[in-house]
Amino acid sequence: MDSNFETNCSSVPEHVLSWSGQKMPVLGFGTAVDPPVAPQVTKQAVLQAIKLGYRHFDTASVYGTEQPVGEAIVEAILLGLIKSRDELFITSKLWCNDAHGELVVPALHKSLQNLKLEYLDLYLIHWPVSLKPGSFKFLEINTEDVVPMDFGSVWSAMEECYKLGLTKSIGVSNFSCRKLADILAFAKIPPAVNQVELNPMWNQKKLREFCKAKGIFITAFSLLGASGTAWGSNRVMESGVLKEIAEAKGKTVAQVCGRWAYEIGVSMVVKSFNGERMKQNLEIFGWSLSQDEVKRIDNMPQSRHHRGDEFISQHGPYKTVEEFWDGEI
């Protein structure tokens, strides 16, 4: 187990981020819903999550959920579910159309306004690519608007967000080893986190080893293969190996995936607005997988699902999926 894991009063372990010293709950509650739901639905789900013991909430400007998350935080304090905002760890992300040096700080100010917060705990670059500035819609990208990211100016602006006290940590999402190396080559404040697709059938072993060596913590999304989304599949949830392990343990497949992620030393963002599954996702601690079970999971066939096809164009900076991920597919 990672030596930087600690246990807090809500029974969800925390990880101490190398570059900021911040404690981040290893289990986060995701708010990206495909297809989108009404803001009130998100607000009530976040409130229920706080009641159950979740303390890490993950949102993004592109999700359209920052405002209901913020409203839920305000109400949670009024109801006495938490004493103050400081009891929560809030992550949001810079969307691609604002991934331009001069637009980063204003974008974070807008996110904070939506969330009704004075600061974030973690601010991430959502993807390693930029879109032409302007309006956007969730999951709608015109490939003609995809342009190369000026990593130097964008990361410098992310560092400025930290220096201004607008966020306690900064990081990235969907970055390959090579793109992380590019950032590290000039960063004065290195990324604390890289949030990526990671599950038993895409275990990101190479990226995990690289990030561990560089002190960058990995957060997993799509831990269950993004079943039910436009780009995901049921392959994780329908895995015979995972079903057998779950039955032997008296757990669900989702719980086995969560426990596996915890045991390999990453954090995770889980996404369910179903009350019972929200409870089950919290029940991945206090038990363990056997060495044989871990080995069986490690030997599962591997392939990336979220390929980033929406950013691929013969007229853009990335002509192929292989180029976009620097061969990490």
Coordinates of C-alpha atoms in Angstrom, one line a residue:
M1 CA 0.0 0.0 0.0
D2 CA 1.2 3.5 -0.8
S3 CA 2.9 5.0 2.2
N4 CA 1.3 8.4 1.5
F5 CA -2.2 7.0 2.3
E6 CA -3.7 8.2 5.6
T7 CA -7.1 7.6 7.2
N8 CA -9.5 10.4 8.1
C9 CA -12.5 10.5 10.4
S10 CA -15.0 9.7 7.6
S11 CA -13.1 6.4 7.0
V12 CA -12.1 7.3 3.5
P13 CA -8.3 7.2 3.3
E14 CA -6.4 10.3 2.1
H15 CA -3.3 10.7 0.0
V16 CA -0.7 13.4 0.7
L17 CA 0.0 15.1 -2.6
S18 CA 3.8 15.3 -3.2
W19 CA 4.0 18.8 -4.5
S20 CA 1.6 20.6 -2.3
G21 CA 1.4 18.5 0.9
Q22 CA -2.4 18.6 0.6
K23 CA -4.5 15.6 1.8
M24 CA -6.8 14.4 -0.9
P25 CA -9.5 11.7 -0.2
V26 CA -8.8 8.8 -2.4
L27 CA -12.4 8.3 -3.2
G28 CA -14.1 11.1 -5.1
F29 CA -17.7 11.7 -6.2
G30 CA -17.9 12.4 -10.0
T31 CA -20.5 14.7 -11.5
A32 CA -20.0 14.2 -15.3
V33 CA -23.3 12.7 -16.4
D34 CA -23.9 11.5 -19.9
P35 CA -26.5 12.4 -20.9
P36 CA -26.7 15.5 -18.7
V37 CA -29.4 15.7 -16.0
A38 CA -31.3 18.6 -14.4
P39 CA -29.2 20.8 -12.0
Q40 CA -31.5 19.9 -9.1
V41 CA -30.8 16.2 -9.6
T42 CA -27.0 16.8 -9.3
K43 CA -27.5 19.0 -6.3
Q44 CA -29.5 16.4 -4.5
A45 CA -27.0 13.7 -5.4
V46 CA -24.2 15.7 -4.0
L47 CA -26.1 16.4 -0.8
Q48 CA -26.8 12.7 -0.4
A49 CA -23.2 12.0 -1.0
I50 CA -22.1 14.4 1.7
K51 CA -24.5 12.7 4.1
L52 CA -23.0 9.3 3.3
G53 CA -19.5 10.5 3.9
Y54 CA -18.0 11.6 0.6
R55 CA -15.7 14.5 1.0
H56 CA -14.1 14.8 -2.5
F57 CA -16.2 16.2 -5.3
D58 CA -15.1 16.3 -8.9
T59 CA -16.6 18.7 -11.5
A60 CA -15.6 20.6 -14.6
S61 CA -16.7 23.7 -16.5
V62 CA -17.7 21.6 -19.4
Y63 CA -19.9 19.3 -17.3
G64 CA -22.3 22.1 -16.5
T65 CA -22.4 20.9 -12.9
E66 CA -20.3 23.5 -11.0
Q67 CA -23.3 25.5 -10.1
P68 CA -25.4 22.7 -8.5
V69 CA -22.3 21.4 -6.7
G70 CA -21.8 24.8 -5.3
E71 CA -25.4 25.1 -4.2
A72 CA -25.2 21.7 -2.5
I73 CA -22.2 22.8 -0.6
V74 CA -24.0 25.9 0.7
E75 CA -27.0 23.8 1.7
A76 CA -24.9 21.2 3.4
I77 CA -23.4 23.8 5.6
L78 CA -26.8 25.3 6.4
L79 CA -28.1 21.9 7.3
G80 CA -25.1 21.2 9.5
L81 CA -23.9 18.2 7.4
I82 CA -20.5 19.8 7.4
K83 CA -19.2 22.7 9.5
S84 CA -17.4 24.5 6.7
R85 CA -16.3 24.3 3.1
D86 CA -12.8 23.4 4.4
E87 CA -14.0 19.9 5.2
L88 CA -14.4 19.2 1.4
F89 CA -11.9 18.6 -1.4
I90 CA -13.2 20.2 -4.6
T91 CA -11.7 19.5 -8.0
S92 CA -12.6 21.3 -11.2
K93 CA -11.1 21.5 -14.7
L94 CA -10.1 23.9 -17.4
W95 CA -11.9 23.2 -20.6
C96 CA -10.1 23.3 -23.9
N97 CA -11.6 26.5 -25.2
D98 CA -10.1 28.3 -22.2
A99 CA -6.8 26.5 -22.5
H100 CA -5.0 29.6 -23.7
G101 CA -2.5 31.5 -21.4
E102 CA -4.5 34.6 -21.1
L103 CA -7.8 32.8 -20.5
V104 CA -6.8 30.4 -17.7
V105 CA -7.1 32.7 -14.7
P106 CA -10.5 34.2 -15.9
A107 CA -11.8 30.7 -16.5
L108 CA -10.9 29.7 -12.9
H109 CA -12.6 32.8 -11.6
K110 CA -15.7 31.8 -13.5
S111 CA -15.6 28.3 -12.1
L112 CA -15.2 29.7 -8.5
Q113 CA -18.2 32.0 -9.2
N114 CA -20.3 29.0 -10.3
L115 CA -19.2 27.0 -7.3
K116 CA -19.7 29.9 -4.9
L117 CA -16.2 29.2 -3.5
E118 CA -13.1 31.3 -2.8
Y119 CA -10.7 28.6 -3.9
L120 CA -10.4 25.1 -5.3
D121 CA -8.4 22.3 -3.8
L122 CA -7.3 21.0 -7.2
Y123 CA -7.5 22.6 -10.7
L124 CA -6.7 20.4 -13.7
I125 CA -6.1 21.0 -17.4
H126 CA -8.9 18.8 -18.8
W127 CA -7.2 17.6 -22.0
P128 CA -3.7 18.3 -23.6
V129 CA -5.2 20.2 -26.5
S130 CA -6.9 23.6 -27.0
L131 CA -10.0 24.7 -28.8
K132 CA -10.6 28.1 -30.4
P133 CA -12.0 30.4 -27.7
G134 CA -15.8 30.7 -27.6
S135 CA -18.9 28.9 -26.5
F136 CA -19.0 25.1 -26.1
K137 CA -21.5 22.3 -25.3
F138 CA -20.9 19.1 -23.4
L139 CA -19.6 16.4 -25.7
E140 CA -19.9 18.6 -28.8
I141 CA -16.6 19.3 -30.5
N142 CA -15.9 20.7 -34.0
T143 CA -12.6 19.3 -35.1
E144 CA -12.0 22.5 -37.1
D145 CA -11.8 24.3 -33.7
V146 CA -9.0 22.0 -32.4
V147 CA -5.6 23.8 -32.2
P148 CA -2.3 23.0 -30.6
M149 CA -1.9 23.8 -26.9
D150 CA 0.8 26.2 -26.0
F151 CA 1.9 24.2 -22.9
G152 CA 4.3 26.8 -21.7
S153 CA 1.8 29.7 -21.5
V154 CA -1.1 27.5 -20.2
W155 CA 1.0 25.9 -17.5
S156 CA 2.5 29.2 -16.5
A157 CA -1.1 30.5 -16.1
M158 CA -2.0 27.4 -14.0
E159 CA 1.0 28.2 -11.7
E160 CA -0.4 31.8 -11.5
C161 CA -3.7 30.4 -10.3
Y162 CA -1.8 28.6 -7.5
K163 CA 0.2 31.7 -6.6
L164 CA -3.0 33.8 -6.4
G165 CA -4.5 31.4 -3.9
L166 CA -7.3 30.4 -6.3
T167 CA -6.4 26.7 -6.0
K168 CA -4.3 24.8 -3.5
S169 CA -3.0 22.3 -6.1
I170 CA -2.7 22.2 -9.9
G171 CA -2.5 19.2 -12.2
V172 CA -3.6 17.7 -15.5
S173 CA -6.0 15.1 -17.0
N174 CA -5.6 12.8 -19.9
F175 CA -1.8 13.4 -20.3
S176 CA 0.6 10.8 -21.6
C177 CA 4.1 10.2 -20.2
R178 CA 5.6 12.2 -23.0
K179 CA 3.3 15.2 -22.5
L180 CA 3.9 15.1 -18.7
A181 CA 7.6 15.1 -19.4
D182 CA 7.2 18.2 -21.6
I183 CA 5.4 20.0 -18.7
L184 CA 8.0 18.8 -16.2
A185 CA 10.8 20.2 -18.4
F186 CA 9.9 23.8 -17.6
A187 CA 7.4 23.7 -14.7
K188 CA 8.3 25.7 -11.7
I189 CA 5.4 24.0 -9.9
P190 CA 5.0 20.4 -11.2
P191 CA 1.6 18.8 -11.7
A192 CA 0.3 17.2 -8.5
V193 CA -2.2 14.9 -10.2
N194 CA -2.9 13.3 -13.5
Q195 CA -6.5 12.2 -13.8
V196 CA -6.9 9.5 -16.5
E197 CA -9.0 6.6 -17.7
L198 CA -8.0 3.6 -15.6
N199 CA -9.7 0.3 -14.9
P200 CA -8.8 -3.4 -14.7
M201 CA -8.9 -3.6 -18.6
W202 CA -6.8 -0.4 -19.0
N203 CA -4.5 -0.5 -16.0
Q204 CA -2.1 2.3 -17.2
K205 CA 0.9 0.4 -15.9
K206 CA 3.5 2.4 -17.9
L207 CA 1.9 5.7 -16.9
R208 CA 1.6 4.6 -13.2
E209 CA 5.3 3.8 -13.1
F210 CA 6.3 7.1 -14.7
C211 CA 4.0 9.2 -12.5
K212 CA 5.2 7.4 -9.3
A213 CA 8.8 8.1 -10.2
K214 CA 8.0 11.8 -10.8
G215 CA 5.8 12.3 -7.7
I216 CA 2.6 12.7 -9.6
F217 CA -0.5 11.1 -8.2
I218 CA -2.9 9.3 -10.5
T219 CA -6.7 9.6 -10.2
A220 CA -8.8 7.1 -12.1
F221 CA -11.9 7.8 -14.0
S222 CA -14.1 5.3 -15.8
L223 CA -13.2 2.7 -13.3
L224 CA -16.0 0.5 -14.5
G225 CA -15.4 1.1 -18.2
A226 CA -17.8 4.0 -18.5
S227 CA -20.7 1.7 -19.1
G228 CA -23.8 3.5 -20.4
T229 CA -21.9 6.4 -21.9
A230 CA -21.5 7.2 -25.6
W231 CA -17.9 6.0 -25.7
G232 CA -17.8 3.4 -22.9
S233 CA -18.7 -0.3 -22.8
N234 CA -19.9 -3.1 -20.5
R235 CA -16.6 -5.1 -20.8
V236 CA -15.5 -4.4 -17.3
M237 CA -18.8 -5.0 -15.6
E238 CA -19.4 -8.2 -17.7
S239 CA -15.9 -9.6 -17.1
G240 CA -16.0 -13.2 -16.1
V241 CA -12.8 -12.8 -14.0
L242 CA -14.2 -9.9 -12.1
K243 CA -17.5 -11.6 -11.5
E244 CA -15.8 -14.6 -10.1
I245 CA -13.7 -12.6 -7.7
A246 CA -16.7 -10.5 -6.7
E247 CA -18.8 -13.7 -5.9
A248 CA -15.9 -15.2 -3.9
K249 CA -15.6 -12.0 -1.9
G250 CA -19.3 -11.4 -1.4
K251 CA -18.8 -8.0 -3.1
T252 CA -20.0 -6.3 -6.3
V253 CA -17.9 -6.1 -9.4
A254 CA -17.8 -2.3 -8.8
Q255 CA -16.4 -2.8 -5.3
V256 CA -13.7 -5.2 -6.6
C257 CA -12.7 -2.6 -9.1
G258 CA -12.5 0.1 -6.5
R259 CA -10.6 -2.1 -4.1
W260 CA -8.2 -3.0 -6.9
A261 CA -7.6 0.7 -7.7
Y262 CA -6.9 1.4 -4.1
E263 CA -4.5 -1.5 -3.7
I264 CA -2.4 -0.4 -6.8
G265 CA -2.0 3.0 -5.2
V266 CA -4.3 5.3 -7.1
S267 CA -7.3 7.4 -6.2
M268 CA -10.6 7.3 -8.1
V269 CA -13.6 9.3 -9.1
V270 CA -16.8 7.2 -9.0
K271 CA -20.0 8.3 -10.6
S272 CA -23.4 7.1 -9.6
F273 CA -26.4 9.0 -8.4
N274 CA -28.1 5.8 -7.2
G275 CA -28.2 5.8 -3.4
E276 CA -27.5 2.2 -2.9
R277 CA -24.5 2.2 -5.3
M278 CA -23.2 5.4 -3.7
K279 CA -23.1 3.5 -0.3
Q280 CA -21.5 0.4 -1.9
N281 CA -18.7 2.6 -3.4
L282 CA -17.8 3.6 0.1
E283 CA -17.4 0.0 1.2
I284 CA -14.1 -0.8 -0.6
F285 CA -12.0 -0.3 2.5
G286 CA -11.4 -2.7 5.4
W287 CA -10.9 -5.8 3.2
S288 CA -8.4 -6.9 0.6
L289 CA -7.8 -8.9 -2.6
S290 CA -5.5 -11.9 -2.5
Q291 CA -2.3 -12.0 -4.4
D292 CA -3.8 -14.5 -6.8
E293 CA -6.9 -12.3 -7.4
V294 CA -4.6 -9.3 -8.1
K295 CA -2.6 -11.4 -10.5
R296 CA -5.7 -12.5 -12.3
I297 CA -6.8 -8.9 -12.7
D298 CA -3.3 -7.9 -13.9
N299 CA -3.5 -10.5 -16.6
M300 CA -6.7 -9.2 -18.1
P301 CA -6.6 -8.0 -21.8
Q302 CA -5.8 -4.3 -22.1
S303 CA -7.0 -1.6 -24.4
R304 CA -7.9 2.1 -24.1
H305 CA -11.6 3.0 -24.5
H306 CA -11.6 6.8 -24.3
R307 CA -9.4 7.4 -27.4
G308 CA -10.0 11.1 -27.8
D309 CA -11.3 10.6 -31.4
E310 CA -13.1 13.9 -31.1
F311 CA -9.7 15.7 -31.2
I312 CA -8.4 13.8 -34.2
S313 CA -8.3 15.5 -37.6
Q314 CA -6.2 15.6 -40.7
H315 CA -6.3 19.4 -40.3
G316 CA -5.5 19.6 -36.6
P317 CA -2.5 19.1 -34.4
Y318 CA -3.1 15.3 -34.0
K319 CA -3.7 13.3 -37.1
T320 CA -4.1 9.9 -35.4
V321 CA -5.1 8.4 -32.0
E322 CA -1.6 7.0 -31.7
E323 CA -0.1 10.5 -32.1
F324 CA -2.5 12.0 -29.6
W325 CA -1.5 9.4 -26.9
D326 CA 2.2 9.3 -28.0
G327 CA 1.8 5.6 -28.7
E328 CA 0.3 4.8 -25.3
I329 CA -2.8 2.9 -26.6

